[in-house]
Structure formats: C-alpha cells, structure tokens
Amino acid sequence: MQQERSGKRGPRVWMASAAGLVFFVALLAGPGCSQAFGQGLAGRWMAMGRTLDNGEQEKSILELKQNGNELTGTLKTLGFQVDVKGTASGSHFELFVAEWDPKRPVLVGDLMDGELHAMQGRRAWVAKPAGPTDDIPAVSYIEPPPLNNVPSNGLAKTPPMGWNSWNLFQGRIDDQTVRTMADAMVSSGMRDAGYIYVNIDDTWEGVRDAQGNLGTNHKFPDMKALSDYVHSKGLKLGIYSGPGPRTCAGYPASYGHEAQDAKTFAAWGIDYLKYDWCSAGRVYKNDALQPVYQKMGAALEATGRPIVYSLCEYGLGGVEKWGPAVGGNLWRTTGDIRDSWESMIGNLEKQVPTGPYAGPGRWNDPDMLEIGNGHMTDDEYRTHMSLWALVASPLLAGNDVRSMTDATKAILLNKEVIAIDQDPLGKQASPVKNGDLETWIKPLADGSVAVGVVNLGSAAAQATVKAGDLGLGGAVKKARDLWSHQDVKFTGGAYAATVPSHGVLLLKVSAK
Ligand code: GLA
C-alpha cells in the first residue's frame, strides 16, 4: 500500500527510497541522536518500506524525544519531512502530525524487543534503531532564482474542469485505467459538460536515465501514446511532479531538472501540470516557495506549449498573492481533502480569506471533488458541488466516472451549477453565518447572483433568502432553484425553504 487515506491531510503518502543518491545527515546526526536503544522510545529509528512501481524502495526515519508521557520529533520520508507529537504509555505510543490531522494518529504502535512495531493507517510499519549514517538521501542545495514575473499563459479563464486520479486510485493508477476513464468522460457526458482535463496524479514516474531524462514506470508504458489517445477523445491530459527531489509518494520529482522535465512533458503532449511542494520542504524554507514555483512556471513557458500550471502547496506562503506572478493558474489553499463532511467543509472554510484574490486565470483550489466516492450523503455531495461552484473552485472529479450512480451523475453533471462555477466574472463567494446556516453569495457576470444556504446543523432548518441582502440593485424578477431545476417566487422580498441537515439551498436570482 502506498498511501494512507486515513493518516494525513497534507502529503499523504509514504514511499520509497532513492538508491544512488547522496546521503546528507546534517539534520539528524547531531549529538544525542543515536543513543542506547531498548531503553525507551526516544532515538532515531529507520523503517524500510515497500518497493515502488519504479523499482526503488521506500524508507522513513523517525527521530523521537520523550519527556514523561510526551513524545516529540520528526518523521522523514523521501517525499516529506514533518514534525510529530504524541504520547507514550509504557511501551505503547501514538504519534500525530498536527497540520495533517490532530485527531488521527499517523503512527500507533509499541516498542517490542528493541523495535517499533506500529500501524501507519492500515499498513504495518516496523522500525529498527537507525545507525549514524542511515538517513533519507539528501541533495545538494540549488539556490532559487531571483524573482522575475512569468508572463501569463492566458489559460484557465474559468476554473479548470476535469478528473484527477488521486482521490480514488492513489498509487493504483495506470495507463489502462486512464484510457477507460477518458472513454467514460465522453460516454457519461462529463466531457461535454466541460470536464476536459484527465489528470494523472502521483506514481506514474520511473527513474532518470544517464542524461537525467525522467521516464515512466511500468504502469505507463508510453505516455505519448496515452496522450494521443486522450486527445483523440477531445480531452486534455494532465500530469504531476514537484519542485523537490521527490514527490509526496517518494518518486523522482523535478528538482534540478525543471527545464528538462517541462520539455519532456511538452513532448508527451501534456496540457496541465500539478506541481506538488512535498519534499521541497526538506530543501527549502517557505520563503523560497515563490522563486521555486517560478522556476517551473518559466520552464513551462519556455516550452511554448499551453500548459495549465497548478500549484500544490497546501496554502503555504500566501500563494494567492503571488501565484499569478509565477505563471500559476490555480493553487491549493488547504491540505488534502478526504471523503468526509468535516474535511470538505473544513477545506472550504480555510479558503475564505483568499477570496479577494480569485479571478479569471487565477483560482484558489480547496482540492479535488470527492463526489461519488461513497462516504458522504447525496445532500452532502450536493453541498460539496454547490460550494465549489460558489467559490469558483476548479472542478476536478475524483470518483470512478466509469460507474457513476444516477445521483452522482445528477450532481456532477448539473449544468446550472456548473455554470455558476464557470461564470466569467470569476468571483469567489464568501459566507455569512447565522446559527447553523451559512449563506454564500456570488455575483455573476450578467448582474444576477448565485446564493447558497448551507445547513451545517444536524437537523433540518428553515432558510430565508432576503432579496435586500443580495446586492441586486432592484426587485427580484427571476429566481431559480438550481437543484430542483424550478423557478421559485420571492414573496414580500424573501424566499424561504427547508434545508436538510448538511444540505443546501442553491438559487440563481436576478433583478432583470
Ligand atoms: C499530496 C497532494 C495530493 C496528491 C498526493 C500525491 O498529498 O496534496 O493532492 O497529489 O500528494 O502523492
């Protein structure tokens, strides 16, 4: 297993080892790092993981300090480095990564016979004491370039729409799945509704050859042929990499090979790049985010191929302010979404402060859609779709488009809701809270507004939309419920309806 849906909300994968790279131990090799093992949980531990799809082996280093029942430390894999905190009770321990999920442990286990035997989500994780030279391969530092605006690529005038492999398939994505998904994007009507990009996320990568060219692994035997196939369906193909030495899943990323990889992607016919920070955090501090993202933005521009540039940095570094300057079209504002109400709503709420920065060609991204993945109710998925449309979010379906239920189809293919998302004015709605009800108002290009009232409570509630709150500049002439597909009437300047728990009332209202 290469990822832990349950374990984290940021980079959520543990992977591989980088055979042949130079090891750099300065971070961890200070005095006190290696001590007598068998005396407690404190110390440096190394866990070897599974063999990746490119033949390399995953590895992680856990450095722990113990103070009474309290544990603190660092967890490093090829893909990322994070601080951990947790508790010890005798030989038992639980460790959490606060920025991923303060409630779900990332590792739970016991010290047994001088080894840590733990579960990382559903995967067994066994660590032995690390020797002084055991570490994650390091790389030599490359100075980020001076800041220099990358010209806009003119793409993504409305939020990008498509499909991405990660939410459902994670490491199990391959050429055949992408092809059948592309077929289904057409046969289901997704393409014609605007879902154009078919995006391969992490775990497609092979290894670099002697010239540094990055190849694919056995799951993607011929990326150019795959892109030709996807293009023949009237769709576009997206791919994934990152500015660090490794992707979140531990595969080779573009550090030091930005221009070369951009050329490779262009030669394959790639139309969209998701560029994920992950292990760049082992090399750079957050103040390097902008120049580091600029490097790939400039490299993409230099290829001359129109490639949508999606920055994936979990909202770090005020990205909404400088995303356009690095050639970015969209950027993540949050950690990873999960298929749960709390995660979905949580991501949306975190995105609120970025609202003023959204607009044509520059979109805030609260992460991909979970609609149809099975762990929320249809009411919750309708709310998910409505909110993503109200905040002008990219609409990247994350479900199995080949086997959608009628309910999932009705949500993802609701053209009236898609039109709100794709409105050319590109405004991001912000919420007004009243008890359990949250009202989101989005001004639209034709002078009308979309208004969504979400019921965050556990019981049905009456929502009242007042015309005077909508900034319409006139009396309501037309109002339409975008989920019942019916016109509704404002009486006495207001419209009231019952909204189920976690459901939404979504209207388009105009004064013309
Ligand atoms: C990070 C990203 C996810 C996904 C994985 C792939 O967690 O935020 O969207 O791309 O990496 O490893």
PDB file of C-alpha atoms and ligand atoms in Angstrom, residues 8 10-13 166 201-202 240 248-249 274 276 278 312 314 332 336 367-368, ligand 1:
ATOM      1  CA  LYS A   8      -2.976  12.514   6.794  1.00  0.00           C
ATOM      2  CA  GLY A  10      -1.255  17.022   3.598  1.00  0.00           C
ATOM      3  CA  PRO A  11       1.096  14.910   1.552  1.00  0.00           C
ATOM      4  CA  ARG A  12      -0.454  11.607   2.434  1.00  0.00           C
ATOM      5  CA  VAL A  13       1.861   9.027   1.137  1.00  0.00           C
ATOM      6  CA  TRP A 166      -5.600  10.666  -6.779  1.00  0.00           C
ATOM      7  CA  ASP A 201      -1.527  12.322 -10.237  1.00  0.00           C
ATOM      8  CA  ASP A 202       1.462  10.846  -8.396  1.00  0.00           C
ATOM      9  CA  TYR A 240       2.047  15.580 -11.740  1.00  0.00           C
ATOM     10  CA  CYS A 248       4.953  13.016  -1.906  1.00  0.00           C
ATOM     11  CA  ALA A 249       4.805   9.341  -2.817  1.00  0.00           C
ATOM     12  CA  LYS A 274       0.106  19.782 -10.907  1.00  0.00           C
ATOM     13  CA  ASP A 276       3.420  19.476  -5.503  1.00  0.00           C
ATOM     14  CA  CYS A 278       6.274  17.838  -0.703  1.00  0.00           C
ATOM     15  CA  CYS A 312       0.025  22.341  -4.910  1.00  0.00           C
ATOM     16  CA  TYR A 314      -1.424  23.359   0.752  1.00  0.00           C
ATOM     17  CA  ARG A 332      -4.123  24.806  -3.339  1.00  0.00           C
ATOM     18  CA  ASP A 336      -5.676  17.202   1.267  1.00  0.00           C
ATOM     19  CA  ASP A 367      -8.742  20.450  -3.535  1.00  0.00           C
ATOM     20  CA  MET A 368     -10.456  17.959  -5.783  1.00  0.00           C
TER      21      MET A 368
HETATM   22  C1  GLA B   1      -0.148  15.436  -1.893  1.00  0.00           C
HETATM   23  C2  GLA B   1      -1.208  16.234  -2.645  1.00  0.00           C
HETATM   24  C3  GLA B   1      -2.289  15.292  -3.112  1.00  0.00           C
HETATM   25  C4  GLA B   1      -1.686  14.220  -4.004  1.00  0.00           C
HETATM   26  C5  GLA B   1      -0.562  13.494  -3.270  1.00  0.00           C
HETATM   27  C6  GLA B   1       0.207  12.571  -4.193  1.00  0.00           C
HETATM   28  O1  GLA B   1      -0.665  14.851  -0.731  1.00  0.00           O
HETATM   29  O2  GLA B   1      -1.736  17.241  -1.827  1.00  0.00           O
HETATM   30  O3  GLA B   1      -3.299  16.003  -3.806  1.00  0.00           O
HETATM   31  O4  GLA B   1      -1.201  14.828  -5.174  1.00  0.00           O
HETATM   32  O5  GLA B   1       0.374  14.415  -2.728  1.00  0.00           O
HETATM   33  O6  GLA B   1       1.270  11.973  -3.563  1.00  0.00           O
END
